[in-house]
Coordinates of C-alpha atoms in Angstrom, one line a residue:
Chain T
D1 CA 8.2 -13.3 -10.4
T2 CA 7.7 -11.0 -7.6
G3 CA 4.4 -9.1 -8.9
V4 CA 0.9 -9.6 -7.8
S5 CA -0.4 -13.0 -8.6
Q6 CA -4.0 -14.1 -9.1
N7 CA -5.6 -17.3 -9.3
P8 CA -7.3 -18.8 -11.1
R9 CA -6.9 -16.6 -14.2
H10 CA -10.2 -17.7 -15.7
K11 CA -13.2 -19.1 -14.3
I12 CA -16.5 -20.3 -15.9
T13 CA -19.2 -21.1 -13.5
K14 CA -23.1 -21.6 -13.8
R15 CA -25.5 -19.3 -12.3
G16 CA -26.1 -19.9 -8.6
Q17 CA -22.6 -21.5 -7.8
N18 CA -20.1 -20.1 -5.4
V19 CA -16.6 -19.0 -6.6
T20 CA -13.5 -18.0 -4.7
F21 CA -10.6 -16.0 -5.9
R22 CA -7.1 -15.7 -4.5
C23 CA -4.6 -12.9 -4.6
D24 CA -0.9 -13.0 -3.5
P25 CA 0.2 -9.4 -3.1
I26 CA 4.0 -8.1 -3.4
S27 CA 5.8 -9.2 -0.4
E28 CA 5.7 -6.6 2.4
H29 CA 2.9 -4.6 0.7
N30 CA 0.5 -3.9 3.7
R31 CA -2.3 -2.5 1.6
L32 CA -4.4 -4.9 -0.8
Y33 CA -7.2 -3.6 -3.0
W34 CA -9.9 -5.5 -4.8
Y35 CA -11.5 -3.8 -8.2
R36 CA -14.0 -5.0 -10.6
Q37 CA -13.6 -4.2 -14.3
T38 CA -16.4 -4.7 -17.0
L39 CA -15.8 -4.6 -20.7
G40 CA -15.0 -1.1 -21.9
Q41 CA -15.0 0.4 -18.3
G42 CA -12.3 1.5 -15.9
P43 CA -11.9 -0.6 -12.8
E44 CA -14.3 0.1 -9.8
F45 CA -13.3 0.0 -6.4
L46 CA -14.8 -3.1 -4.3
T47 CA -12.8 -3.2 -0.9
Y48 CA -9.3 -2.9 0.5
F49 CA -7.3 -4.2 3.5
Q50 CA -4.5 -2.7 5.5
N51 CA -2.8 -5.8 6.8
E52 CA -5.6 -8.1 8.0
A53 CA -8.0 -5.2 8.7
Q54 CA -10.7 -4.4 6.1
L55 CA -10.9 -0.7 6.0
E56 CA -13.4 0.0 3.3
K57 CA -16.2 -1.7 1.4
S58 CA -18.0 -0.2 -1.6
R59 CA -21.8 -0.2 -1.8
L60 CA -21.1 -2.6 -5.2
L61 CA -20.1 -5.2 -2.7
S62 CA -23.5 -6.9 -2.0
D63 CA -24.1 -9.4 0.8
R64 CA -23.1 -12.3 -1.7
F65 CA -19.5 -10.9 -1.9
S66 CA -17.0 -11.4 1.1
A67 CA -13.2 -10.8 1.2
E68 CA -10.7 -11.8 3.8
R69 CA -7.0 -11.3 4.3
P70 CA -6.1 -13.7 7.1
K71 CA -2.7 -13.0 8.7
G72 CA -2.4 -9.7 6.4
S73 CA -0.9 -11.9 3.5
F74 CA -2.9 -13.2 0.6
S75 CA -6.5 -12.5 0.2
T76 CA -9.6 -14.1 -1.1
L77 CA -12.7 -12.9 -2.6
E78 CA -15.8 -15.0 -2.5
I79 CA -18.9 -14.6 -4.5
Q80 CA -21.9 -16.7 -3.3
R81 CA -25.0 -17.5 -5.6
T82 CA -23.4 -15.9 -8.6
E83 CA -25.5 -14.0 -11.1
Q84 CA -24.8 -13.3 -14.6
G85 CA -24.1 -9.6 -13.7
D86 CA -21.1 -10.8 -11.8
S87 CA -19.4 -11.6 -15.1
A88 CA -16.2 -9.2 -15.0
M89 CA -12.5 -9.1 -14.6
Y90 CA -11.8 -9.1 -10.8
L91 CA -8.3 -7.3 -10.3
C92 CA -6.2 -7.3 -7.2
A93 CA -3.6 -4.5 -6.4
S94 CA -1.1 -4.0 -3.5
S95 CA 0.9 -1.1 -2.4
P96 CA 3.2 -0.2 0.6
Y97 CA 2.1 2.9 2.7
Q98 CA 1.3 6.0 0.6
A99 CA 2.7 4.6 -2.8
E100 CA 1.6 3.3 -6.1
Q101 CA -0.7 0.7 -6.5
F102 CA 0.5 -2.5 -8.5
F103 CA -2.1 -4.5 -10.2
G104 CA -2.1 -8.4 -10.9
P105 CA -3.3 -9.9 -14.1
G106 CA -6.7 -10.5 -12.9
T107 CA -9.2 -13.1 -12.8
R108 CA -11.9 -13.3 -15.5
L109 CA -15.2 -14.7 -14.3
T110 CA -17.9 -15.8 -16.9
V111 CA -21.2 -16.8 -15.4
L112 CA -23.3 -18.8 -17.7
Chain O
Q1 CA -21.5 9.7 -9.5
Q2 CA -18.6 9.7 -12.0
Q3 CA -16.0 11.6 -10.2
V4 CA -13.3 11.4 -13.1
K5 CA -14.3 12.0 -16.6
Q6 CA -11.9 11.0 -19.4
S7 CA -11.8 11.7 -23.3
P8 CA -11.7 10.7 -25.9
Q9 CA -13.1 7.2 -25.8
S10 CA -10.7 6.2 -28.6
L11 CA -8.1 7.9 -30.4
I12 CA -5.9 6.7 -33.6
V13 CA -2.7 8.5 -34.3
Q14 CA 0.0 8.0 -36.8
K15 CA 3.4 6.6 -35.7
G16 CA 5.4 9.6 -34.4
G17 CA 2.5 11.6 -33.5
I18 CA 1.5 13.0 -30.1
P19 CA -1.8 11.4 -28.7
I20 CA -3.2 13.5 -26.0
I21 CA -5.9 12.2 -23.5
N22 CA -7.9 14.5 -21.0
C23 CA -9.3 13.9 -17.7
A24 CA -11.3 16.2 -15.4
Y25 CA -12.2 15.5 -11.8
E26 CA -14.8 16.9 -9.3
N27 CA -13.6 16.1 -5.9
T28 CA -11.1 18.9 -4.9
A29 CA -9.6 16.6 -2.0
F30 CA -8.1 14.3 -4.6
D31 CA -4.2 14.7 -4.3
Y32 CA -2.5 12.0 -6.5
F33 CA -3.2 11.3 -10.0
P34 CA -1.8 8.3 -11.8
W35 CA -2.1 7.0 -15.3
Y36 CA -2.4 3.4 -16.1
Q37 CA -1.7 1.5 -19.4
Q38 CA -3.7 -1.8 -20.0
F39 CA -3.1 -4.4 -22.7
P40 CA -5.9 -6.7 -23.4
G41 CA -6.1 -9.7 -20.9
K42 CA -3.8 -8.0 -18.6
G43 CA -4.0 -5.9 -15.5
P44 CA -3.4 -2.1 -15.5
A45 CA 0.2 -1.1 -15.4
L46 CA 1.3 2.2 -13.9
L47 CA 2.9 4.6 -16.4
I48 CA 3.3 7.9 -14.5
A49 CA 1.7 9.9 -11.6
I50 CA 1.5 13.5 -10.5
R51 CA 0.7 15.5 -7.5
P52 CA -1.3 18.6 -7.7
D53 CA 1.6 20.9 -6.2
V54 CA 3.5 20.5 -9.9
S55 CA 2.1 21.4 -13.1
E56 CA 4.0 19.0 -15.3
K57 CA 5.9 15.7 -14.8
K58 CA 7.9 13.9 -17.5
E59 CA 9.1 10.2 -17.6
G60 CA 10.7 9.1 -20.9
R61 CA 8.1 9.8 -23.5
F62 CA 5.2 10.2 -21.3
T63 CA 4.2 13.8 -19.9
I64 CA 1.4 14.6 -17.5
S65 CA 0.2 18.2 -17.6
F66 CA -1.9 19.3 -14.5
N67 CA -4.1 22.3 -14.1
K68 CA -5.3 22.4 -10.5
S69 CA -7.5 25.6 -11.0
A70 CA -9.4 23.9 -14.0
K71 CA -9.5 20.4 -12.1
Q72 CA -7.9 18.8 -15.3
F73 CA -5.0 16.8 -16.2
S74 CA -3.7 15.2 -19.5
L75 CA -1.4 12.6 -20.8
H76 CA 0.9 13.3 -23.7
I77 CA 2.8 10.5 -25.4
M78 CA 5.7 12.0 -27.4
D79 CA 7.0 10.0 -30.6
S80 CA 4.3 7.5 -30.3
Q81 CA 4.9 3.7 -31.4
P82 CA 2.7 0.9 -32.4
G83 CA 3.7 -0.8 -29.3
D84 CA 1.9 2.0 -27.3
S85 CA -1.4 0.7 -28.7
A86 CA -3.4 0.0 -25.4
T87 CA -6.2 1.3 -23.2
Y88 CA -5.2 4.2 -21.0
F89 CA -6.9 5.0 -17.6
C90 CA -6.4 8.1 -15.7
A91 CA -7.3 7.8 -11.9
A92 CA -7.3 10.0 -8.7
T93 CA -7.0 9.2 -5.2
L94 CA -6.7 10.5 -1.7
N95 CA -4.2 10.6 1.0
F96 CA -1.1 10.5 -1.6
G97 CA -2.2 7.2 -3.2
N98 CA -3.1 5.6 0.1
E99 CA -6.7 5.1 -0.7
K100 CA -9.0 3.5 -3.4
L101 CA -8.3 4.7 -6.8
T102 CA -11.2 6.2 -8.8
F103 CA -10.8 5.5 -12.5
G104 CA -11.8 7.1 -15.7
T105 CA -13.7 5.3 -18.3
G106 CA -10.7 4.6 -20.5
T107 CA -9.1 5.8 -23.8
R108 CA -8.5 3.0 -26.5
L109 CA -5.4 4.3 -28.3
T110 CA -4.2 2.9 -31.6
I111 CA -1.0 3.9 -33.2
I112 CA -0.8 3.2 -37.0
P113 CA 2.6 2.7 -38.7

């Protein structure tokens, strides 16, 4: 399968715990995006990378959130001290330059 | 500030009918407008996209109509099938898709046999 992959697919955690998600983009896509989607809503932009450089962060991305893309390949999104309001589907997308974004299946986070 | 407004929120159409989903945007700098289809538990999948220099684009049974002066665009699904039942999102972005996507709130489409 050569699409965008995300792991884990589901994560249940207790409030206050840290969680980390991984995204593997389509090979040779230099742009990688993170979005968050809550039930009944469209995805909301969180941050994006061009290669290893983080070019933009949404104000939705509080200090508890951090994203990295070492070596411009896979990316990780970490949430520290999770809150119940962090429960959502976290989506990753990748694209080549000036082309469509292809989404992965998402990681569903539930914070108890 | 919601920059892309989508309607209706839900839509039920009989098989063979033509569901129409509408979107309106505010930022005149947007220059790329994709539509995504999402099934429960899956990520959004790109259906079709349009740039503002054309008024209509067709791909298979899916058609986008674009009205630049009204800042509106719509998705039409011809000969709809039960397998088209999904949530549809319009989106808009800058720099011909090279920037973040701003999504509408989604339309839950149900095609009844």
